[in-house]
XYZ file of C-alpha atoms in Angstrom:
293
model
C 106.295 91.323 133.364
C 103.718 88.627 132.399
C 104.105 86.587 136.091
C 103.448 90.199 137.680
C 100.604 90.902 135.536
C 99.225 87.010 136.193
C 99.470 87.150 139.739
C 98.074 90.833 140.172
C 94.927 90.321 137.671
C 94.318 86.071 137.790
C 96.086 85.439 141.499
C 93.894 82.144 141.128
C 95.728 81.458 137.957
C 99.104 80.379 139.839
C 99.379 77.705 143.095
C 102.466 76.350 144.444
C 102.487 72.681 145.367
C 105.251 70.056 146.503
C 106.304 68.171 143.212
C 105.231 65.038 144.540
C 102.186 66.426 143.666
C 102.654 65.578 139.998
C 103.158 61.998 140.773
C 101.851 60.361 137.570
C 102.026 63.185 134.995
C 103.440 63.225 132.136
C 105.318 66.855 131.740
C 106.849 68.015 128.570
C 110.219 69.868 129.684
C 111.906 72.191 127.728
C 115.660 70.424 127.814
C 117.601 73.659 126.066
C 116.079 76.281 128.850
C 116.555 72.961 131.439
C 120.258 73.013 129.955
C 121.179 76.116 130.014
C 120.072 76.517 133.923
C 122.268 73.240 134.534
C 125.717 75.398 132.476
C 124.616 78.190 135.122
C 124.039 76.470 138.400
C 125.585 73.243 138.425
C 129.496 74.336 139.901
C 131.892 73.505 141.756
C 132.513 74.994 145.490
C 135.535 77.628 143.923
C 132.208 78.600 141.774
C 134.095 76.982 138.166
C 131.711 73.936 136.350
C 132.198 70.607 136.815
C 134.277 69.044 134.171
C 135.765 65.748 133.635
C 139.530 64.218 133.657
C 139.922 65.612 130.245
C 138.587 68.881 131.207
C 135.177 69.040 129.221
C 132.366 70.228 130.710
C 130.151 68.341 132.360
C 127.790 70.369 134.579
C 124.929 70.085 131.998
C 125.194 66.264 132.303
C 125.267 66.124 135.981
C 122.184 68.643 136.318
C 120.256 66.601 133.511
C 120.815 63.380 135.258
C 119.746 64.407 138.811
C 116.783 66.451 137.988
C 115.441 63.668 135.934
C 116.178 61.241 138.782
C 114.835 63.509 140.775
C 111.451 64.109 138.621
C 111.391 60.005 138.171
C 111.464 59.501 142.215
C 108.507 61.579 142.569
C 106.414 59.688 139.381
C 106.777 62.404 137.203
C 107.135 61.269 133.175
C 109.686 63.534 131.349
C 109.368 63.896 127.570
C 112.189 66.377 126.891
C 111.672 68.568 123.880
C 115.390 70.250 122.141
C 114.941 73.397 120.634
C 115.036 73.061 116.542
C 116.173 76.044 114.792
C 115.562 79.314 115.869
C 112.501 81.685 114.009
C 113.952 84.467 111.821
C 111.891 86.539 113.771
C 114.368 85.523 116.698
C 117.516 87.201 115.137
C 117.629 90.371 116.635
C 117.064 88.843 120.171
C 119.628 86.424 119.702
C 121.856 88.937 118.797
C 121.175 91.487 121.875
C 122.317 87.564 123.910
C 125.444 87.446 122.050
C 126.247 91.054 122.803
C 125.423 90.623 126.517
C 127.474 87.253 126.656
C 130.644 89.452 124.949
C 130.003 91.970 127.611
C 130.105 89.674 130.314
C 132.829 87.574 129.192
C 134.816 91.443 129.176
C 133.679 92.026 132.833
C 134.753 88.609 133.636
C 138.564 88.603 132.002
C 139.270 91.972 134.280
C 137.682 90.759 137.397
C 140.101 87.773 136.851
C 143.234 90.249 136.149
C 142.519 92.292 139.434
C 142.062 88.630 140.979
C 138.094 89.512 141.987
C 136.596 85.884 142.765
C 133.455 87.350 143.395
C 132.699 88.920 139.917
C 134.732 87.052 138.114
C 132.257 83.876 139.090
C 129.080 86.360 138.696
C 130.137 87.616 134.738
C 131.773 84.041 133.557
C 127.901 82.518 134.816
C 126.725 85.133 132.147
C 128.537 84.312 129.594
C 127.134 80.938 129.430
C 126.070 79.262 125.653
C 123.965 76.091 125.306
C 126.441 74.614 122.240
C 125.156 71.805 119.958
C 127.226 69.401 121.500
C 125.024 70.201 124.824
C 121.992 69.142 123.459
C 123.827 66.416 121.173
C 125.332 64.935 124.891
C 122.400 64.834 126.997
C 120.169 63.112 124.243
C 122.935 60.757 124.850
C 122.238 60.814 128.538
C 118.483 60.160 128.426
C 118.861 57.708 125.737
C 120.811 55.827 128.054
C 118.389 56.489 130.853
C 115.338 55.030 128.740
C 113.675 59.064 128.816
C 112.115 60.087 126.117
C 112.942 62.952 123.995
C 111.811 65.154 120.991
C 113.469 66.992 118.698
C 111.523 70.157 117.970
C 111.459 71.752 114.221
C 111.785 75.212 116.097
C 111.143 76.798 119.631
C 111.472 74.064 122.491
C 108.271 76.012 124.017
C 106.124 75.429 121.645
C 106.340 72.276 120.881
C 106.196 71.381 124.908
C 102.692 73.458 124.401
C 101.555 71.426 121.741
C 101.710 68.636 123.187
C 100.175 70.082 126.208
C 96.950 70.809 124.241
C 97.120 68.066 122.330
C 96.800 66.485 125.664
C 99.709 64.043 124.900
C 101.124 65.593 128.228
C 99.456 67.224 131.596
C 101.545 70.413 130.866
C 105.194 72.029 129.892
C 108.026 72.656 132.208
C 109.658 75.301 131.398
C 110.884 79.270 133.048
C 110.002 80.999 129.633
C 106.607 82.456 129.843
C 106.624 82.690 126.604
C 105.311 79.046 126.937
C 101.735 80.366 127.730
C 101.526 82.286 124.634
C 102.175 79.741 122.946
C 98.762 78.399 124.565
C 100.309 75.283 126.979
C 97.205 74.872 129.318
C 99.293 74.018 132.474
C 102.781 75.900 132.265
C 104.846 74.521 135.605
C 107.720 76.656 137.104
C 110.928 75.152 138.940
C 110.547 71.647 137.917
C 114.229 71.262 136.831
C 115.706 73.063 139.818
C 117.753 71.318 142.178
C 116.327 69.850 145.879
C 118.652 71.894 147.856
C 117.298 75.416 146.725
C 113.399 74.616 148.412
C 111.437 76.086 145.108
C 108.244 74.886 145.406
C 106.624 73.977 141.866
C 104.198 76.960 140.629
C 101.962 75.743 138.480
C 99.752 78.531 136.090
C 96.938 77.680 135.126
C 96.186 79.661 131.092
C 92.275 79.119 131.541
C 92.428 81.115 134.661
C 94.626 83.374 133.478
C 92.433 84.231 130.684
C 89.412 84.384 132.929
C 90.965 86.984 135.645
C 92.449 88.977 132.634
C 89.017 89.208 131.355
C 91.003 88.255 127.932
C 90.103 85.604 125.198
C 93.572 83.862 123.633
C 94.310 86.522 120.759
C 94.008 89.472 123.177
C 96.089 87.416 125.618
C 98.810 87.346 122.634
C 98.714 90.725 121.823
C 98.898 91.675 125.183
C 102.041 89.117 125.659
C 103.589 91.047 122.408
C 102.970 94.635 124.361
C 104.526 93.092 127.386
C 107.853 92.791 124.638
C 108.712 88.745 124.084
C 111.407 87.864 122.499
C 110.549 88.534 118.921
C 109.543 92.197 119.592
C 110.737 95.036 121.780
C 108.820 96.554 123.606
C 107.193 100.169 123.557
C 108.951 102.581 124.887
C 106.759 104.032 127.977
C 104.327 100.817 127.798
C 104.455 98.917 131.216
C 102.492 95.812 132.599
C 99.361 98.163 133.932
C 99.065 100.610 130.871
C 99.651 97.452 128.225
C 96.708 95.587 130.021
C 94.155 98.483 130.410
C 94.935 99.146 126.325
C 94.029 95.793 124.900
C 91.360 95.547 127.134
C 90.212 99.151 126.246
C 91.147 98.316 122.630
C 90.952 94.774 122.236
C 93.275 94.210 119.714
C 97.229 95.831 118.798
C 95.991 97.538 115.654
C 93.349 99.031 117.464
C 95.963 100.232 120.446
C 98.440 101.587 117.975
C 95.605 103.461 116.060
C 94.801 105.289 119.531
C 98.531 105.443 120.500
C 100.498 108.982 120.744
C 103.774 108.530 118.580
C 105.049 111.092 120.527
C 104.767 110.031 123.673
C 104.894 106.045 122.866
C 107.516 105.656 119.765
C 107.290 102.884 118.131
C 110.140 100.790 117.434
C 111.015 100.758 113.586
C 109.512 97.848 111.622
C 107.707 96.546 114.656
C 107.012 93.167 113.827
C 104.057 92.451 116.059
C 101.997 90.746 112.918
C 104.483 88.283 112.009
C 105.266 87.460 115.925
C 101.489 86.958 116.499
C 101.366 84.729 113.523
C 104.274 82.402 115.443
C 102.337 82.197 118.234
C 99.329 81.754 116.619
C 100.879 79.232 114.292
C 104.031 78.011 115.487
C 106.328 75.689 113.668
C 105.756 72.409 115.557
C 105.299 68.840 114.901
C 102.117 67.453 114.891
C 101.410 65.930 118.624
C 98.937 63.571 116.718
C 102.516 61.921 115.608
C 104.487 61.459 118.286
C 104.493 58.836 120.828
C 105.300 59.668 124.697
């Protein structure tokens, strides 16, 4: 939703360039999203992950160390940031994941049975869990590899958009959009995907975004918690066009839901949108001022 509504109201707001473009930046890169792409992507030709001789996984350890390489060839500075633990405000989402992972994994045991390569490779790819020991084995990796890391005290995002204000870094790499509500300046796209799938880098620009949206930052956030993010749903009825024309008519959530038709726009029970603007607003995050990259 929030790309769409970018590139249809701020098109100036997102570029694509060649990451050699980046050559000298220092990028905070959200390593559990990074990881959890790698557990998806990285496989072998019969479509299983890579593993080792004693049958571990290892396709999260393979994509970490060639992306990085990668990035490092083309004079980008890493400074992976690991996801701390997760908001309260999270737990619903996280459970809707877990019910869509035991869903998948379902789909995937009888596409197996009936001997279906095809689905049984597209459900077991959605069944995919970043575990501790992920995260635990590629700090491992880049310790080895001299590449800094940071352990966040909560979301991965916004820490990486911390220290994008704070100017530590030039901006955060990440796929969650949620990164830009979080207020990273620069958010860049497709920095951790591999060479042979020809993504260029899109870079979004918040400033812009702000400018074409004809937003300041809180509206942008309320608008973001419209859109539904993952500590909110979203409205029932509420798309990308009608959740932009009400904060801009409105300017502000309470002032939308004051207007709003219960009727025709339920809203969700115990609709958390104060406390989720709050987490945005005010994330849980360690001071940039204190770390070194």
């Amino acid at each position: 939703g929030l790309t769409k509504v970018i590139g249809d109201h701020a098109p100036d707001a997102i570029k694509e360039s060649e990451i050699k473009n980046y050559f000298g930046r220092k990028v905070a890169v959200d390593a559990s999203m990074s990881i959890y792409q790698f557990l998806i992507a990285v496989r072998q030709q019969d479509g299983m992950q890579l593993t080792n001789e004693a049958g571990e996984t290892t396709s999260h350890l393979m994509g970490m160390f060639y992306r990085t390489v990668r990035m490092m060839e083309n004079g980008i500075k890493p400074v992976y940031v690991f996801d701390g633990k997760p908001p309260t405000l999270k737990s619903g989402e996280l459970k809707k994941r877990g019910e869509k992972r035991a869903e998948a994994q379902k789909e995937a045991d009888a596409a197996i049975e009936a001997g279906d390569a095809e689905n049984a490779d597209k459900f077991s790819r959605r069944t995919v869990k970043v575990l501790p020991e992920h995260n635990e084995e590629c700090q491992k990796l880049l310790k080895l590899m001299g590449v800094p890391f940071i352990k966040a005290p909560c979301e991965a995002e916004a820490q990486c958009a911390a220290l994008a204000k704070a100017g530590k870094v030039f901006g955060s790499g990440s796929e969650d959009m949620d990164t830009l509500t979080f207020e990273s300046p620069v958010l860049l796209r497709h920095l951790t995907f591999s060479e042979a799938r020809k993504m260029p880098i899109r870079e979004i620009n918040l400033a812009k975004a702000l400018e074409g949206l004809g937003m300041n930052m809180d509206q942008f956030i309320d608008l973001c918690i419209l859109l539904g993010c993952d500590y909110c749903d979203s409205i029932k009825g509420i798309g990308p066009t009608r959740a932009v024309a009400l904060i801009k008519e409105h300017g502000s959530l309470e002032k939308v839901l004051d207007k709003l038709d219960p009727k025709k726009f339920p809203i969700p029970e115990d609709w958390p949108y104060q406390a989720a603007r709050e987490l945005f607003k005010r994330p849980d995050v360690t001071d940039p001022e204190t770390i070194n990259v």
